[in-house]
């Protein structure tokens, strides 16, 4: 089967969050089981594109209404990736140092139109178009409705929702930019008097998946306005849990971390990584280390963290280290806490891939008090590195973390409230005190299999069911 994934992000080319990790791994595992899976993504002005050589395989121009933009399709000559990537280079719109900003409407419309215009010209058409999130949400509509893409309307289109909070809303003043279709069907684009690309994808895609079974259920009651639509379309929906790339995320071979380790050497291996973190961030290596890695936004419960941390720091039993960026006010509050608790607390405001790996390796606990968590990859990464997750039971976190009091291996809580998060952290610190049990648990969690094998097959079965 020839599969094209269409996405705004793909690791290691352009990463903002977990979407990149998924699109950077799923095609590789699909290729391993004999399919021909490739990625189509924008050509950004970033480290990856600056440091690789590209060849142009197609040259044309696209229309956004009456505006004409020249574009190219590029392939990397030396990428060393385990799957093919086709880059859509619309220089004027997409070749930016950022992935997302406030000019996304024209940028991602152009991306989708250019990608489909190019696919129209291919001698060997794909068997599946697999679209990710709202940035590619108009593709299922356009292949079904736009006259120009009529010859593509037999190709099954899947949409995967990684996050339904963001839907790509645009006003009707942009309508003329969408390649012509019968106005009788304009309702397919609409949700609440706006053009809503995610809603259009849910209506028009042949199948709609999301990244964990629990999130699929939750969406029927909490989907930022799309609850009824998802409930109505439930016959074509499915929750497929993400996997992790076990080659990239492997404590035995990870080049980013300070000392590699396996299950048998987990205790000493983690100790070396923790030592480095404590030295670098002025923490006390003799105390348990609780970490947070992620976007500092409401979905992640981030605005509660300053109060949670201040509370935990009172009895000086633990270290806290945070890596993240997002809401400016939360960033400022988290940084300010350093002045109060400098000996056991530190934050790195920003994005740092290498540091994130060292934290997964060196921390004792990873905190995820998410309000919404469609899947969450951090908890699966930390398990693989023998770090105990402390999570709110929601979405993918509910599907992957079982509480120690329920014959499990992590710490779970139910509410996104300071007292509940603090209570969970205190349970974690109690658990840490029994080092024999704690070390046995580390070995156990490192053996949990969250590789892509099962999920890559689940997607293939889904494709087969509609092909
Ligand atoms: P989301 O996509 O909602 O942000 P996920 O848990 O699916 O959440 O994925 C987050 C990914 O981004 C993980 O690979 C995590 O390690 C990474 N990440 C998040 N914030 C940072 C950061 N500040 N520095 C480095 N990596 C980060
Ligand atoms: C989104 C979700 C996250 C998920 C990721 C990959 O960013 O917020 O929970 O893990 O996509 O599917």
XYZ file of C-alpha atoms and ligand atoms in Angstrom:
506
model
C 0.000 0.000 0.000
C 1.228 3.488 -0.823
C 0.459 5.777 2.110
C 0.961 9.541 2.287
C 0.923 11.183 5.711
C 0.205 14.924 5.491
C 1.355 16.919 8.467
C 2.695 20.294 9.627
C 5.292 18.606 11.873
C 7.609 15.613 11.615
C 10.538 14.703 13.886
C 13.451 15.384 13.410
C 12.608 17.926 10.708
C 10.216 20.244 12.544
C 8.924 19.581 16.047
C 6.659 21.594 18.291
C 5.142 18.686 20.236
C 3.982 15.100 20.103
C 2.493 15.393 16.594
C 6.055 15.524 15.253
C 7.079 12.435 17.199
C 4.125 10.460 15.854
C 4.555 11.507 12.214
C 8.300 10.916 12.547
C 7.773 7.330 13.715
C 4.536 5.829 12.383
C 5.658 5.783 8.694
C 8.900 4.075 9.661
C 7.037 1.263 11.423
C 4.563 0.983 8.552
C 7.472 0.562 6.152
C 8.916 -2.139 8.398
C 5.794 -4.230 7.899
C 6.068 -3.893 4.137
C 3.970 -0.840 3.270
C 5.281 2.197 1.387
C 4.628 5.025 3.789
C 5.866 8.586 3.205
C 5.338 12.071 4.633
C 4.320 15.281 2.855
C 5.107 18.403 4.882
C 5.955 22.101 4.452
C 9.501 23.231 3.714
C 10.393 25.537 6.617
C 13.441 27.706 7.157
C 14.993 25.697 9.996
C 18.102 23.772 11.066
C 17.107 20.667 9.145
C 16.466 22.390 5.829
C 19.608 24.514 6.210
C 21.804 21.480 6.851
C 20.638 19.109 4.137
C 20.748 18.973 0.362
C 17.521 18.830 -1.614
C 16.516 18.041 -5.177
C 13.496 19.551 -6.887
C 11.150 16.897 -8.224
C 8.261 19.121 -9.247
C 7.784 22.774 -10.108
C 4.492 24.565 -10.499
C 2.284 27.344 -9.200
C -0.788 27.277 -7.003
C -3.813 29.517 -6.726
C -5.236 30.929 -3.504
C -8.225 32.586 -5.099
C -6.676 34.928 -7.662
C -3.284 35.083 -6.011
C -0.642 32.917 -7.661
C 2.287 31.414 -5.769
C 5.119 29.474 -7.365
C 6.008 26.288 -5.500
C 8.306 23.286 -5.668
C 8.199 19.755 -4.311
C 11.568 18.782 -2.851
C 13.180 15.590 -1.651
C 16.143 15.464 0.716
C 19.221 13.828 -0.813
C 20.924 12.927 2.461
C 18.356 12.778 5.217
C 19.049 9.296 6.650
C 15.414 8.940 7.593
C 13.654 5.594 7.485
C 10.882 6.912 5.269
C 10.526 9.266 2.324
C 9.638 12.910 2.923
C 8.250 15.209 0.245
C 8.598 18.884 1.096
C 6.155 21.455 -0.237
C 8.148 24.628 -0.777
C 5.908 27.674 -1.174
C 8.706 30.078 -0.423
C 6.622 33.179 0.144
C 4.260 31.519 2.625
C 5.836 28.431 4.180
C 9.570 29.070 4.253
C 9.577 30.658 7.710
C 11.599 30.111 10.875
C 8.406 29.088 12.680
C 5.887 26.294 12.167
C 2.785 28.051 13.520
C 1.957 31.723 13.826
C -0.925 34.098 13.134
C -0.635 33.745 9.347
C -1.515 30.037 9.389
C -4.713 30.270 7.341
C -3.059 31.125 4.020
C 0.039 29.076 4.781
C -1.752 25.794 5.430
C -4.357 26.398 2.711
C -1.461 26.786 0.288
C 0.220 23.675 1.691
C -2.895 21.548 1.222
C -3.666 22.861 -2.269
C -0.070 22.455 -3.459
C 0.092 18.917 -2.053
C -3.117 17.872 -3.815
C -2.146 19.630 -7.074
C 1.086 17.648 -7.035
C -0.624 14.345 -6.153
C -2.937 14.890 -9.152
C 0.098 14.714 -11.419
C 1.519 11.467 -10.029
C 1.608 8.404 -12.214
C 1.205 6.105 -9.192
C -1.486 7.500 -7.001
C -1.433 6.803 -3.257
C -3.803 4.196 -1.810
C -4.323 6.189 1.392
C -4.119 9.848 2.359
C -3.594 10.067 6.100
C -4.122 13.627 7.383
C -3.034 14.865 10.790
C -4.874 17.589 12.718
C -6.681 20.650 11.402
C -3.765 21.954 9.296
C -4.635 19.229 6.824
C -8.341 19.180 7.680
C -9.529 20.574 4.338
C -7.976 17.732 2.358
C -10.862 15.294 3.010
C -13.286 18.042 1.928
C -11.343 19.069 -1.166
C -10.785 15.524 -2.464
C -14.485 14.838 -2.047
C -15.941 18.166 -3.193
C -13.570 20.346 -5.262
C -14.123 19.771 -8.995
C -10.435 19.984 -9.690
C -9.654 16.975 -7.449
C -12.473 14.761 -8.697
C -10.016 12.105 -9.882
C -8.777 11.726 -6.285
C -12.157 11.105 -4.731
C -11.753 7.317 -4.688
C -8.644 7.529 -2.508
C -9.620 6.852 1.113
C -8.765 9.741 3.422
C -8.165 9.237 7.141
C -7.980 12.092 9.605
C -6.217 11.643 12.913
C -7.125 14.120 15.632
C -4.111 14.727 17.843
C -5.755 17.602 19.602
C -9.349 18.766 19.147
C -8.763 21.987 21.088
C -7.361 23.568 17.929
C -9.660 23.469 14.911
C -8.245 25.971 12.400
C -11.336 28.214 12.411
C -11.537 30.795 9.611
C -14.160 33.311 8.599
C -16.083 33.026 5.330
C -13.992 35.794 3.804
C -11.440 33.036 3.041
C -13.978 30.851 1.231
C -12.894 31.956 -2.259
C -9.427 30.481 -1.630
C -10.762 26.913 -1.476
C -10.779 25.318 -4.951
C -14.261 25.500 -6.444
C -16.999 23.120 -5.331
C -20.803 22.994 -5.453
C -22.215 25.627 -3.104
C -24.968 23.159 -2.196
C -22.379 21.394 -0.067
C -20.975 24.413 1.716
C -22.477 23.062 4.951
C -19.696 20.473 5.057
C -17.216 23.258 5.825
C -19.343 24.889 8.462
C -19.477 24.646 12.211
C -21.033 27.442 14.215
C -21.017 29.927 11.315
C -17.307 29.573 10.687
C -15.279 27.519 8.243
C -13.973 24.845 10.587
C -11.320 22.603 8.976
C -11.362 20.030 11.791
C -15.158 19.761 11.643
C -14.970 19.473 7.829
C -12.448 16.655 8.233
C -14.689 14.822 10.701
C -17.576 15.097 8.238
C -15.690 14.214 5.060
C -12.884 11.799 6.028
C -13.587 8.135 5.414
C -12.421 7.337 8.934
C -11.547 9.548 11.901
C -9.125 8.357 14.521
C -7.718 9.854 17.624
C -4.639 8.995 19.572
C -6.079 6.983 22.471
C -9.337 5.090 23.098
C -10.196 7.104 26.233
C -9.765 10.435 24.423
C -12.163 9.220 21.715
C -14.784 8.630 24.399
C -14.066 11.932 26.141
C -14.440 13.846 22.871
C -18.113 12.942 22.734
C -18.600 15.073 25.861
C -15.739 17.544 25.680
C -14.411 18.550 22.258
C -14.323 22.340 22.238
C -17.731 22.551 20.554
C -17.507 19.449 18.326
C -19.119 17.003 20.808
C -22.349 16.500 18.856
C -20.553 16.131 15.563
C -18.235 13.448 16.971
C -21.107 11.630 18.634
C -23.024 11.767 15.334
C -20.069 10.420 13.327
C -19.098 7.827 15.946
C -19.613 4.902 13.541
C -16.509 5.941 11.612
C -14.336 6.858 14.603
C -11.698 4.832 16.417
C -9.160 5.489 19.170
C -5.714 4.038 18.424
C -3.099 4.529 21.112
C 0.155 6.126 19.909
C 3.370 4.202 20.214
C 6.873 5.542 20.798
C 9.942 5.267 18.620
C 11.956 2.790 20.669
C 15.107 3.476 18.608
C 15.092 7.190 19.414
C 13.905 6.657 22.992
C 16.237 3.959 24.249
C 18.290 4.502 27.421
C 20.779 1.852 26.243
C 21.758 3.776 23.108
C 20.493 7.348 23.535
C 23.355 9.696 22.535
C 21.797 12.650 24.320
C 22.039 11.242 27.829
C 25.034 11.349 30.174
C 25.247 7.619 30.850
C 23.481 4.840 29.001
C 21.835 2.084 30.978
C 19.672 -1.010 30.718
C 17.217 -2.640 33.094
C 20.050 -4.308 34.959
C 22.078 -1.116 35.334
C 19.124 1.215 35.822
C 20.013 2.212 39.368
C 23.567 3.343 38.651
C 22.691 4.662 35.186
C 19.930 6.903 36.420
C 22.119 8.050 39.270
C 24.757 9.420 36.870
C 22.157 11.290 34.842
C 20.582 12.667 38.003
C 23.983 13.732 39.285
C 24.576 15.751 36.110
C 21.155 17.380 36.349
C 21.634 18.235 40.031
C 25.061 19.705 39.366
C 23.895 21.682 36.347
C 20.738 22.991 37.997
C 22.021 23.348 41.538
C 19.839 20.665 43.097
C 20.449 18.117 45.846
C 21.235 14.692 44.396
C 20.320 12.968 47.649
C 16.679 13.942 47.363
C 14.100 12.580 44.926
C 13.870 14.538 41.675
C 10.429 15.437 40.325
C 10.364 16.810 36.779
C 7.919 18.418 34.384
C 8.536 18.683 30.623
C 6.051 20.331 28.330
C 4.100 23.205 26.952
C 3.113 25.630 29.702
C -0.546 25.901 28.743
C -3.929 25.301 30.366
C -4.291 21.868 28.734
C -1.263 20.677 30.688
C -2.512 22.175 33.981
C 0.578 24.408 33.864
C -0.869 27.484 35.565
C -1.320 25.431 38.766
C 2.335 24.429 38.905
C 3.746 27.502 40.713
C 1.387 26.937 43.658
C 1.935 23.163 43.602
C 5.705 23.604 43.601
C 5.677 26.261 46.290
C 3.653 23.888 48.428
C 5.936 20.890 47.848
C 9.046 22.958 48.522
C 7.884 23.831 52.050
C 9.262 20.691 53.703
C 12.365 20.515 51.463
C 12.034 16.762 50.898
C 12.374 16.852 47.104
C 13.936 18.598 44.111
C 11.843 19.994 41.308
C 13.086 20.678 37.786
C 10.908 22.046 34.991
C 11.608 22.314 31.256
C 9.023 24.144 29.204
C 7.661 27.316 27.697
C 4.278 28.819 27.001
C 2.075 31.235 28.952
C 4.231 34.235 29.833
C 2.622 34.734 33.237
C 3.224 31.099 34.219
C 6.807 31.303 32.972
C 7.367 34.403 35.119
C 5.812 32.825 38.230
C 7.845 29.660 37.806
C 11.063 31.654 37.377
C 10.255 33.825 40.375
C 9.986 30.728 42.601
C 13.729 30.233 42.064
C 14.434 33.175 44.326
C 12.508 31.475 47.133
C 13.726 27.891 46.741
C 17.067 28.094 44.969
C 18.610 25.007 46.591
C 15.960 22.443 45.512
C 14.195 24.020 42.585
C 15.043 25.130 39.075
C 13.426 25.839 35.737
C 14.666 25.997 32.165
C 12.274 28.154 30.180
C 12.639 27.159 26.544
C 12.794 24.146 24.269
C 15.728 21.735 24.469
C 15.524 18.258 22.953
C 18.793 17.008 24.497
C 17.921 18.252 27.972
C 14.512 16.587 27.750
C 16.212 13.208 27.199
C 18.533 13.733 30.164
C 15.575 14.647 32.356
C 13.632 11.531 31.341
C 16.759 9.569 32.267
C 17.762 11.372 35.466
C 14.448 12.192 37.137
C 12.752 9.921 39.651
C 9.238 11.139 38.833
C 7.603 12.903 35.891
C 4.583 15.066 36.594
C 1.657 15.409 34.124
C -1.379 17.043 35.732
C -3.073 17.516 32.330
C -6.587 18.904 31.895
C -6.705 17.395 28.417
C -4.291 14.736 27.163
C -5.265 13.116 23.853
C -2.427 10.621 24.245
C 0.662 12.068 25.871
C 4.056 10.699 24.930
C 6.039 11.959 27.916
C 4.626 9.297 30.239
C 5.620 6.560 27.779
C 9.113 8.013 27.364
C 9.603 8.241 31.121
C 8.461 4.631 31.630
C 11.065 3.490 29.138
C 13.726 5.378 31.118
C 12.579 3.902 34.467
C 11.024 7.154 35.693
C 7.720 6.932 37.548
C 4.830 8.927 36.020
C 2.596 11.007 38.310
C -0.415 11.757 36.137
C -3.983 12.859 36.071
C -6.155 9.965 34.842
C -7.412 11.448 31.593
C -7.208 10.546 27.886
C -4.105 8.616 26.968
C -2.734 8.942 30.505
C -5.657 6.866 31.723
C -4.888 4.238 29.062
C -1.184 3.934 29.909
C -0.644 4.529 33.641
C -1.996 2.283 36.414
C -1.807 3.425 40.027
C 0.462 1.577 42.480
C -2.515 1.069 44.764
C -4.279 -0.716 41.941
C -1.509 -3.288 41.321
C 0.124 -0.770 39.003
C 3.357 1.191 38.706
C 2.548 4.922 38.652
C 0.737 7.529 40.703
C -2.657 8.728 39.463
C -4.989 11.488 40.561
C -8.384 12.603 39.317
C -8.657 16.340 39.671
C -6.802 19.257 38.156
C -6.576 21.047 41.476
C -3.595 22.074 43.572
C -4.569 19.934 46.575
C -5.022 16.797 44.450
C -1.719 17.241 42.614
C 0.113 17.907 45.884
C -1.511 14.819 47.415
C -0.317 12.725 44.434
C 3.236 14.072 44.738
C 3.267 13.284 48.444
C 2.194 9.716 47.658
C 5.066 9.560 45.185
C 7.526 10.741 47.829
C 6.255 8.071 50.245
C 6.735 5.451 47.542
C 10.328 6.653 47.011
C 11.184 5.931 50.652
C 11.057 2.155 50.106
C 14.054 1.994 47.771
C 13.859 -1.804 47.298
C 10.309 -1.582 46.003
C 11.111 1.600 44.086
C 14.019 -0.015 42.220
C 12.017 -3.149 41.418
C 9.309 -0.887 39.989
C 11.881 0.886 37.798
C 12.885 -2.396 36.190
C 9.252 -3.321 35.712
C 8.238 -0.091 33.978
C 11.227 -0.267 31.640
C 9.819 -3.562 30.301
C 6.388 -2.192 29.410
C 6.033 -2.353 25.635
C 4.758 0.884 24.102
C 6.502 0.378 20.780
C 4.640 1.211 17.573
C 4.224 -2.451 16.579
C 0.634 -2.888 17.751
C -0.547 0.582 16.733
C 1.131 0.593 13.304
C -0.765 -2.610 12.576
C -4.008 -1.144 13.882
C -3.682 1.660 11.300
C -2.914 -0.828 8.524
C -6.012 -2.842 9.469
C -8.022 0.351 9.342
C -6.671 1.216 5.867
C -7.432 -2.327 4.680
C -10.986 -2.084 5.924
C -11.713 0.816 3.542
C -9.430 0.072 0.630
P 1.977 17.720 23.271
O 2.142 17.277 21.876
O 0.551 17.963 23.658
O 2.844 18.880 23.631
P 3.070 15.079 23.979
O 3.243 14.441 25.321
O 2.364 14.294 22.961
O 2.415 16.507 24.239
O 4.487 15.382 23.329
C 5.343 16.356 23.794
C 6.683 16.149 23.106
O 7.378 17.386 23.111
C 7.589 15.169 23.830
O 8.480 14.613 22.879
C 8.329 16.070 24.825
O 9.533 15.503 25.250
C 8.552 17.283 23.940
N 8.688 18.557 24.659
C 7.700 19.323 25.177
N 8.202 20.459 25.679
C 9.539 20.405 25.500
C 10.617 21.289 25.801
N 10.408 22.438 26.404
N 11.855 20.918 25.433
C 12.063 19.739 24.813
N 11.100 18.861 24.498
C 9.848 19.186 24.839
C -1.135 16.239 20.704
C -1.668 15.884 22.084
C -0.849 14.853 22.803
C -0.490 13.697 21.866
C 0.189 14.250 20.617
C 0.583 13.153 19.641
O -0.170 17.216 20.723
O -1.802 17.047 22.893
O -1.562 14.344 23.924
O 0.370 12.789 22.520
O -0.667 15.115 19.959
O -0.525 12.428 19.187
